[in-house]
Coordinates of C-alpha atoms (C1' of nucleotides) in Angstrom, one line a residue:
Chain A
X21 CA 0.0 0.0 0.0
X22 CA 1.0 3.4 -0.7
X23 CA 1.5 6.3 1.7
X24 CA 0.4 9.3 -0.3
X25 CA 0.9 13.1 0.6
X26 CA -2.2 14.8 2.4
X27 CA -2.8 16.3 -1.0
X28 CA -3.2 13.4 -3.1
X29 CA -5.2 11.6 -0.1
X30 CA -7.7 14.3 -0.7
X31 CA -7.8 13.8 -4.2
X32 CA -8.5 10.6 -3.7
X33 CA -11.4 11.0 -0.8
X34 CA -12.7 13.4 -3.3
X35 CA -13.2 10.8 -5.6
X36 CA -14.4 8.1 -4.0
X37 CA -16.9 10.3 -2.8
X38 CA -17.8 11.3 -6.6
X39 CA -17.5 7.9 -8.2
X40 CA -19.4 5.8 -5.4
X41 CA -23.0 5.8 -7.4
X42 CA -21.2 5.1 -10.7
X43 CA -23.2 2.4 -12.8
X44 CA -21.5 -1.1 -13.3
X45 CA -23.5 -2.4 -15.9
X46 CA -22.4 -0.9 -19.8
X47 CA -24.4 -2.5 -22.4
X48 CA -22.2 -1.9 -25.7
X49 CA -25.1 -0.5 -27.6
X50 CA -26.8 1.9 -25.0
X51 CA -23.3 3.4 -24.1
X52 CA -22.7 3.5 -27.7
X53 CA -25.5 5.5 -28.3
X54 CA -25.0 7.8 -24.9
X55 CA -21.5 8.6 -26.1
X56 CA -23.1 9.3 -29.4
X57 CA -25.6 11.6 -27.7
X58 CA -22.9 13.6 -25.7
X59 CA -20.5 13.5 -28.9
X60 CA -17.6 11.6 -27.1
X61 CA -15.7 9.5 -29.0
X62 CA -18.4 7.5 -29.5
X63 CA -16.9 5.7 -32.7
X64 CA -13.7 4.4 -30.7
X65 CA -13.4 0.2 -31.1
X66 CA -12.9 0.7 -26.9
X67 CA -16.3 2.2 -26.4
X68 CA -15.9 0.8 -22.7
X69 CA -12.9 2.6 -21.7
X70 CA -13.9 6.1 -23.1
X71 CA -17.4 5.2 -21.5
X72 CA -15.8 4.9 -18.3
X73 CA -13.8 8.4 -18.6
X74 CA -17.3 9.8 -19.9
X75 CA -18.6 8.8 -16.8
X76 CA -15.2 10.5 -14.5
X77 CA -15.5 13.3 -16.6
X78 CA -19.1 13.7 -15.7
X79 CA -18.9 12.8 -11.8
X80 CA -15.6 14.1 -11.3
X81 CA -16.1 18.0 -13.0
X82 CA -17.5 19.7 -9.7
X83 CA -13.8 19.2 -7.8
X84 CA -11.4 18.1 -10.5
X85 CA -10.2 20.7 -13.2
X86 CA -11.1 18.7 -17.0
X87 CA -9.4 18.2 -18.9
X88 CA -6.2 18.1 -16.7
X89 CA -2.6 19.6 -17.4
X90 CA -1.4 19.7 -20.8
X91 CA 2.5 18.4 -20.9
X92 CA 4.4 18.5 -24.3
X93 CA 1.7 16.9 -26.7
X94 CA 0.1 15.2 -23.6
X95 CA -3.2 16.0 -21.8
X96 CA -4.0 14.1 -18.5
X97 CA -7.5 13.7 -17.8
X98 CA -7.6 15.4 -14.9
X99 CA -6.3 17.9 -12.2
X100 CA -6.1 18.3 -8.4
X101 CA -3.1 18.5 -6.3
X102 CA -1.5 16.2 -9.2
X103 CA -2.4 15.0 -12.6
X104 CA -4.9 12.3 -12.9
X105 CA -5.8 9.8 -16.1
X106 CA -8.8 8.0 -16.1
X107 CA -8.4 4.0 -17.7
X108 CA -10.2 1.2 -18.4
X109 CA -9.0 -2.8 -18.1
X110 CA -10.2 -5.9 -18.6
X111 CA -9.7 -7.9 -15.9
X112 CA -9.6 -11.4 -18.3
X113 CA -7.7 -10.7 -20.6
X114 CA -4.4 -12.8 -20.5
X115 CA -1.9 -9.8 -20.6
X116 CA -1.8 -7.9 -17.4
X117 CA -0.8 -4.6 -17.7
X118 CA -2.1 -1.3 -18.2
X119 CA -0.8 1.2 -20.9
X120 CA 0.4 4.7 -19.4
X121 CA 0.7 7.4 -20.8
X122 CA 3.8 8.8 -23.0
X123 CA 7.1 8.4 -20.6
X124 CA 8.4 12.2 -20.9
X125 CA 5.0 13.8 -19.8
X126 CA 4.8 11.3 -17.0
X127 CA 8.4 12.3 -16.0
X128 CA 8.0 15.9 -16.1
X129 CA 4.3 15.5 -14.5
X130 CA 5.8 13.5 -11.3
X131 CA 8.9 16.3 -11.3
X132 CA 6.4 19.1 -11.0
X133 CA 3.3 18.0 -8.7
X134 CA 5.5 14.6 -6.8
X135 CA 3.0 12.1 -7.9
X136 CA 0.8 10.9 -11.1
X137 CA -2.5 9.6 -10.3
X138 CA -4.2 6.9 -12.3
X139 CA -7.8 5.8 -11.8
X140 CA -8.2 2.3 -13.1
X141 CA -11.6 0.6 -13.4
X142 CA -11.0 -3.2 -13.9
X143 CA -13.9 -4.9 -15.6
X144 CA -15.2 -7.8 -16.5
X145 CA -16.0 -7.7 -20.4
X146 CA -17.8 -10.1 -22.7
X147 CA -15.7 -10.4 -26.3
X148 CA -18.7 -12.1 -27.3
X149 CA -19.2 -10.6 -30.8
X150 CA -17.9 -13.7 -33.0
X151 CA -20.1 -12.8 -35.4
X152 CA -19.1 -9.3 -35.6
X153 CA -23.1 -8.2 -35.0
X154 CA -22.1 -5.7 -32.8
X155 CA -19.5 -4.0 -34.7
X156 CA -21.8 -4.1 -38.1
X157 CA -24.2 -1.9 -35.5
X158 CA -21.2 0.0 -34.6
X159 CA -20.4 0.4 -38.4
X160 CA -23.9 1.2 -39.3
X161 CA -23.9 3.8 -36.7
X162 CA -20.8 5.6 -37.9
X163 CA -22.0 5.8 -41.6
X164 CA -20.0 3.0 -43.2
X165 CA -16.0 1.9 -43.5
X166 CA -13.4 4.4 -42.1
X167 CA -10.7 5.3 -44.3
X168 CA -8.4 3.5 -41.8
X169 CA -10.4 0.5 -42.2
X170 CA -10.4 0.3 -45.9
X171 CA -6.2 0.6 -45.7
X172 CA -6.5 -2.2 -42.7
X173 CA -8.4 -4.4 -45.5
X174 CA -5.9 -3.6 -48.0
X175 CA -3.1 -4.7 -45.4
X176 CA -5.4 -7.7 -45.0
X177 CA -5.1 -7.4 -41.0
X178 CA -7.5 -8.2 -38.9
X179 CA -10.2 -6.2 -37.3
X180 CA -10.1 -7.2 -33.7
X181 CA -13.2 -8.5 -31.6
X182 CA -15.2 -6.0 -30.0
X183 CA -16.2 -6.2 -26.5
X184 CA -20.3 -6.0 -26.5
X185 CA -20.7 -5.3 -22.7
X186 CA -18.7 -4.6 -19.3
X187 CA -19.3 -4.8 -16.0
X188 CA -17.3 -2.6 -13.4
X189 CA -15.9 -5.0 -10.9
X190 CA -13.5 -2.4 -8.9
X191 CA -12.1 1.0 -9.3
X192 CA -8.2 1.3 -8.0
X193 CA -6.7 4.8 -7.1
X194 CA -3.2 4.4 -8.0
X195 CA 0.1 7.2 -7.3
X196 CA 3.1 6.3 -9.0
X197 CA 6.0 8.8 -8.0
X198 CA 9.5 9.4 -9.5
X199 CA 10.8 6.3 -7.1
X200 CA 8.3 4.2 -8.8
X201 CA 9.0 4.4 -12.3
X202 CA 11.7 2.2 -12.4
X203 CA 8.6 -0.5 -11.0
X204 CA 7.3 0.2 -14.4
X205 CA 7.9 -1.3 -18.0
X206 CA 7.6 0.6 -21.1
X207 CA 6.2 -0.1 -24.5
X208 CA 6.5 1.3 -27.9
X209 CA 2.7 1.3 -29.3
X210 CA 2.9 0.7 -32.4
X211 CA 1.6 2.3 -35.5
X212 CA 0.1 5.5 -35.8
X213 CA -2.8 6.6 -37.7
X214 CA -0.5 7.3 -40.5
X215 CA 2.1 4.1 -40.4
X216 CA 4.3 6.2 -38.3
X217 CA 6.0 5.0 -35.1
X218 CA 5.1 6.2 -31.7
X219 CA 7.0 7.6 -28.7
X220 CA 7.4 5.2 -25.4
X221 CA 4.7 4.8 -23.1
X222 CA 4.8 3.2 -19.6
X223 CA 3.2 0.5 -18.8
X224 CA 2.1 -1.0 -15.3
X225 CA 1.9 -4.6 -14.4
X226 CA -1.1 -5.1 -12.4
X227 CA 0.5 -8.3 -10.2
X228 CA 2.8 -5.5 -8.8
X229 CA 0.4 -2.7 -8.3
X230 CA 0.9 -3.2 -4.3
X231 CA 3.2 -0.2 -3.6
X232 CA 1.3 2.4 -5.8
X233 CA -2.5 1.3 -4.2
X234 CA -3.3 4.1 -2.3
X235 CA -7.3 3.0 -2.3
X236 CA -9.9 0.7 -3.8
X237 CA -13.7 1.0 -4.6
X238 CA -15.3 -2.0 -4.4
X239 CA -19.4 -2.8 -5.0
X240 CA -21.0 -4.0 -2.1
X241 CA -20.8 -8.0 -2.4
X242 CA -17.9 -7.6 -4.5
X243 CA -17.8 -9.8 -7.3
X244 CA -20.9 -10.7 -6.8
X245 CA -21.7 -8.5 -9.9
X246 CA -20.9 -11.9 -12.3
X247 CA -23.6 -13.3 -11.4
X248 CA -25.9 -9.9 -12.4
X249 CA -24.1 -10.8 -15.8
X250 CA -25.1 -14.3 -15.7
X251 CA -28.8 -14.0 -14.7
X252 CA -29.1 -11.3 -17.3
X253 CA -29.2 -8.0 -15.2
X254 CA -29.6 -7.1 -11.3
X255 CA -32.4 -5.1 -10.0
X256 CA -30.2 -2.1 -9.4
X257 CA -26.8 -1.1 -11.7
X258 CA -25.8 1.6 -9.4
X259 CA -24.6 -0.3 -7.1
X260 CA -21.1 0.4 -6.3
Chain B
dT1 C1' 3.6 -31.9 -30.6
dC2 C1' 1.1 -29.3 -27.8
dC3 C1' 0.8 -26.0 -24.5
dT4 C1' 2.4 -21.6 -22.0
dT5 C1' 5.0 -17.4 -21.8
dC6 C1' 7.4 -13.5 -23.8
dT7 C1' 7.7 -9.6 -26.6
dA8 C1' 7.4 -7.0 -30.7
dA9 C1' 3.9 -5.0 -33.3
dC10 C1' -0.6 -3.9 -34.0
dG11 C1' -6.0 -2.0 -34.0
dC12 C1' -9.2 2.0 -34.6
dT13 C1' -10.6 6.8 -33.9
dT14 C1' -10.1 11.8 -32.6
dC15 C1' -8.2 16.2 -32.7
dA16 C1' -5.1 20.0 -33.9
dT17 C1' -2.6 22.2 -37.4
dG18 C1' -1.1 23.7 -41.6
dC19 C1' -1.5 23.7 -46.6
dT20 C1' -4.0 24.6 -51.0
Chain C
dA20 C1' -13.7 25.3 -46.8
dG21 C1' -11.7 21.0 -47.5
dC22 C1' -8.1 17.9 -47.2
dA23 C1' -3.7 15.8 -45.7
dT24 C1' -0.7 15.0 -42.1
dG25 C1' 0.9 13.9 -37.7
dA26 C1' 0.4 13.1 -32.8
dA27 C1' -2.6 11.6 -29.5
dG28 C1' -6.6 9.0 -27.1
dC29 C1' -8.2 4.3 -25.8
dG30 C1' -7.1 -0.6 -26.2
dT31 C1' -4.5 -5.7 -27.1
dT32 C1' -2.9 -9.3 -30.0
dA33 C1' -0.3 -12.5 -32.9
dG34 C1' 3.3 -15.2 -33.4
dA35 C1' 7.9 -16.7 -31.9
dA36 C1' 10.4 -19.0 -28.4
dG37 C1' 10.7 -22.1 -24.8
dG38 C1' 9.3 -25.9 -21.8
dA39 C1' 6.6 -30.3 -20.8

DNA sequence: TCCTTCTAACGCTTCATGCT
DNA sequence: AGCATGAAGCGTTAGAAGGA
């Protein structure tokens, strides 16, 4: 467990306070259609994960300044006494870690303020869309092929599975100071929109995240929330 | 030969900026 | 205004290497 600075402990009170009626159930095509509604990012493949900062952004605006401190080519989420990001993971998927954000910002983020907050939700998602249903919905929606996906068919790659729901098991309230960023790996992500390269990220491996737990919101009966799933919905989805 | 683990590379969209 | 470009947001994923 981590000892944070009366600062960040406040940050973090504050938003346990904030994020304690949060929803837990996301049904891919009602959140789709929210984002749609609010016109965030609504189109992403990851509808889950920018569902869940849609939802931080909304609870959190009252006592968090959003979006957060810009660093270099960086934005963080969010601002208090430190710089706060907002993430989504599924919990069962067979790679553990958590993508941070780009290594230089972090740096010079953790230099200025002494820590970088992360609030992770961990969920439990169904990538259930074998058929693809969901994303020919999702295609629908957006008005057809992207340009980016008629290149990715001319590459002949694959489109990866969507996730069609998820269901927030537990939020963690994670500071990772200078001292800590040797704890983490980093990793290069890839291609860019345009073919390009991209700068380093760091990237957290959640069977280590002991030392940077400051905190943990859990629903009542923890994981009790599977079996909402498998019964086909509880009587209540605000439940954490 | 069939797993499991490791690691390099990938998937898709949004937004800002600058050019024509 | 419309388009191209590049950098960022969020996320794994595939396939090679290694072990039983």
């Amino acid at each position: 467990m981590a000892t944070p600075s009366g600062a960040v402990r406040e940050d973090v009170d504050a938003a346990k306070r904030l994020l304690r009626s949060l929803p837990t159930r996301w049904e891919g095509k009602d959140c789709v259609l929210k984002l749609k509604k609010a016109d965030y990012n609504w189109r992403q493949t990851e509808w889950w994960a920018f569902y869940f900062e849609f939802l931080c952004r909304e609870s959190l605006l009252k006592e968090f300044q959003i979006p957060g401190e810009r660093i270099g080519t960086t934005t963080f989420d969010a601002r208090r006494s430190v710089n706060w990001d907002f993430k989504g993971k599924a919990i069962r998927a067979d790679d553990h870690h958590a993508i941070l954000n780009d290594t230089s910002a972090m740096q010079t983020s953790i230099a200025k303020h002494g820590a970088h907050g992360m609030i992770l939700a961990l969920c439990d998602v169904e990538y259930n869309d074998v058929s693809r249903s969901f994303q020919r919905w999702h295609t629908r929606l957006k008005g057809g092929l992207s340009g980016y996906e008629r290149d990715r068919i001319a590459r002949t790659s694959i489109s990866r599975y969507r996730k069609t729901r998820a269901v927030l098991a537990e939020i963690l309230f994670l500071q990772i100071t200078h001292r800590d960023l040797a704890l983490l790996g980093t990793m290069r992500q890839g291609r860019n929109s345009n073919g390009r390269p991209r700068p380093e990220k760091y990237m957290l491996d959640l069977e280590r995240v002991g030392p940077l737990l400051v905190d943990r919101l859990t629903p009542p009966g923890g994981w009790r929330v599977r079996q909402d799933v498998e019964s086909g919905g509880g009587a209540d989805d605000r439940a954490v």
